[in-house]
Coordinates of C-alpha atoms in Angstrom, one line a residue:
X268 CA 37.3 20.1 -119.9
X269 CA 41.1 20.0 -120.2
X270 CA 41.2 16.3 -118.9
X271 CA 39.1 13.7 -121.2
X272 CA 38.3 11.0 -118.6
X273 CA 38.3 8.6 -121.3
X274 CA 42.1 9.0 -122.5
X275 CA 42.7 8.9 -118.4
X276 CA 44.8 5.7 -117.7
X277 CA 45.0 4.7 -114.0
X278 CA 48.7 3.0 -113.1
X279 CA 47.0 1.5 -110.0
X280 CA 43.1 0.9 -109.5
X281 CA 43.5 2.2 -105.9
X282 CA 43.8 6.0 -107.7
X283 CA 40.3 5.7 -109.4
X284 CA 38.8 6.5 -105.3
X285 CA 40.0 9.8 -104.2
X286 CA 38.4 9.8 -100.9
X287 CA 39.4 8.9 -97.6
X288 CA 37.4 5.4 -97.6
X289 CA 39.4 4.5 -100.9
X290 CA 43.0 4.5 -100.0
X291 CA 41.9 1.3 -97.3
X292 CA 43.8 0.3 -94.5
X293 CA 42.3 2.5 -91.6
X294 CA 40.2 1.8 -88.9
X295 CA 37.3 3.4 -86.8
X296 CA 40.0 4.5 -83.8
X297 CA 42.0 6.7 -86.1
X298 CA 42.2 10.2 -85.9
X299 CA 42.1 10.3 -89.8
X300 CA 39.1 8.2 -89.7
X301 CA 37.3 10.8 -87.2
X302 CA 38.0 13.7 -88.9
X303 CA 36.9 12.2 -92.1
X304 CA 33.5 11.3 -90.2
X305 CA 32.9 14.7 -88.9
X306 CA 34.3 16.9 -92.4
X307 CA 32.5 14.4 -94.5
X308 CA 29.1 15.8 -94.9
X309 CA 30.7 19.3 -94.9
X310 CA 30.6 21.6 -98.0
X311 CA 31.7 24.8 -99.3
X312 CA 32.8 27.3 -97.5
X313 CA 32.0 26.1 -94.3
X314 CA 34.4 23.5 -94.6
X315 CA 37.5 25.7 -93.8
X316 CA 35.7 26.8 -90.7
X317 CA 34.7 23.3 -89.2
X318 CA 38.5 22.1 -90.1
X319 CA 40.1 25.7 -88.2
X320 CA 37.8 24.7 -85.3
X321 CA 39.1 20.8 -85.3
X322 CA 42.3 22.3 -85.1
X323 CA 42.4 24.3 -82.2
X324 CA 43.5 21.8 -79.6
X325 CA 40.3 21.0 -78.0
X326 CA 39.4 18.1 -80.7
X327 CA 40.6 14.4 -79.7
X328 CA 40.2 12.0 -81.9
X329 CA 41.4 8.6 -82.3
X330 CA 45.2 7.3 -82.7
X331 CA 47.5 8.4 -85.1
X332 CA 49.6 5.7 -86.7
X333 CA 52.5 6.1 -88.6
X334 CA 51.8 3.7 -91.7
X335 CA 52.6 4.6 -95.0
X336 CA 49.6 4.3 -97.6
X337 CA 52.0 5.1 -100.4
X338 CA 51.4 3.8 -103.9
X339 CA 55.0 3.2 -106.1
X340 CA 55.4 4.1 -109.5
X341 CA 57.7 3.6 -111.9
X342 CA 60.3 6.1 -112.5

């Protein structure tokens, strides 16, 4: 490994989750909620061909909102 988790340090605890569930503030209408519900229990290859097929037009999910999940850091 080039990374030694145990020298890693986090800035924010909210970057120790990486997956959709993690970064919080979305609920069960969103369309990044759906997608994450359908692509979830995907793997492999056959992930690039279920996300092609979501977006060809004929996939309606939920709302999209514009809010910001962004995490600041110090410069």
């Amino acid at each position: 490994q080039r990374v030694k988790p145990e020298e890693v340090e986090f800035t924010d605890d909210r970057l120790k989750d990486n997956s959709y569930v993690g970064k919080g503030g979305s609920d069960e209408m969103s369309y990044g909620w759906k997608a994450h519900v359908d692509l979830i229990k995907t793997r492999g290859d056959k992930f690039r061909a279920e996300k092609n097929k979501k977006k060809r037009g004929a996939y309606r999910g939920g709302a999209i909102t514009f809010e910001s999940h962004s995490i600041k850091f110090d410069a």
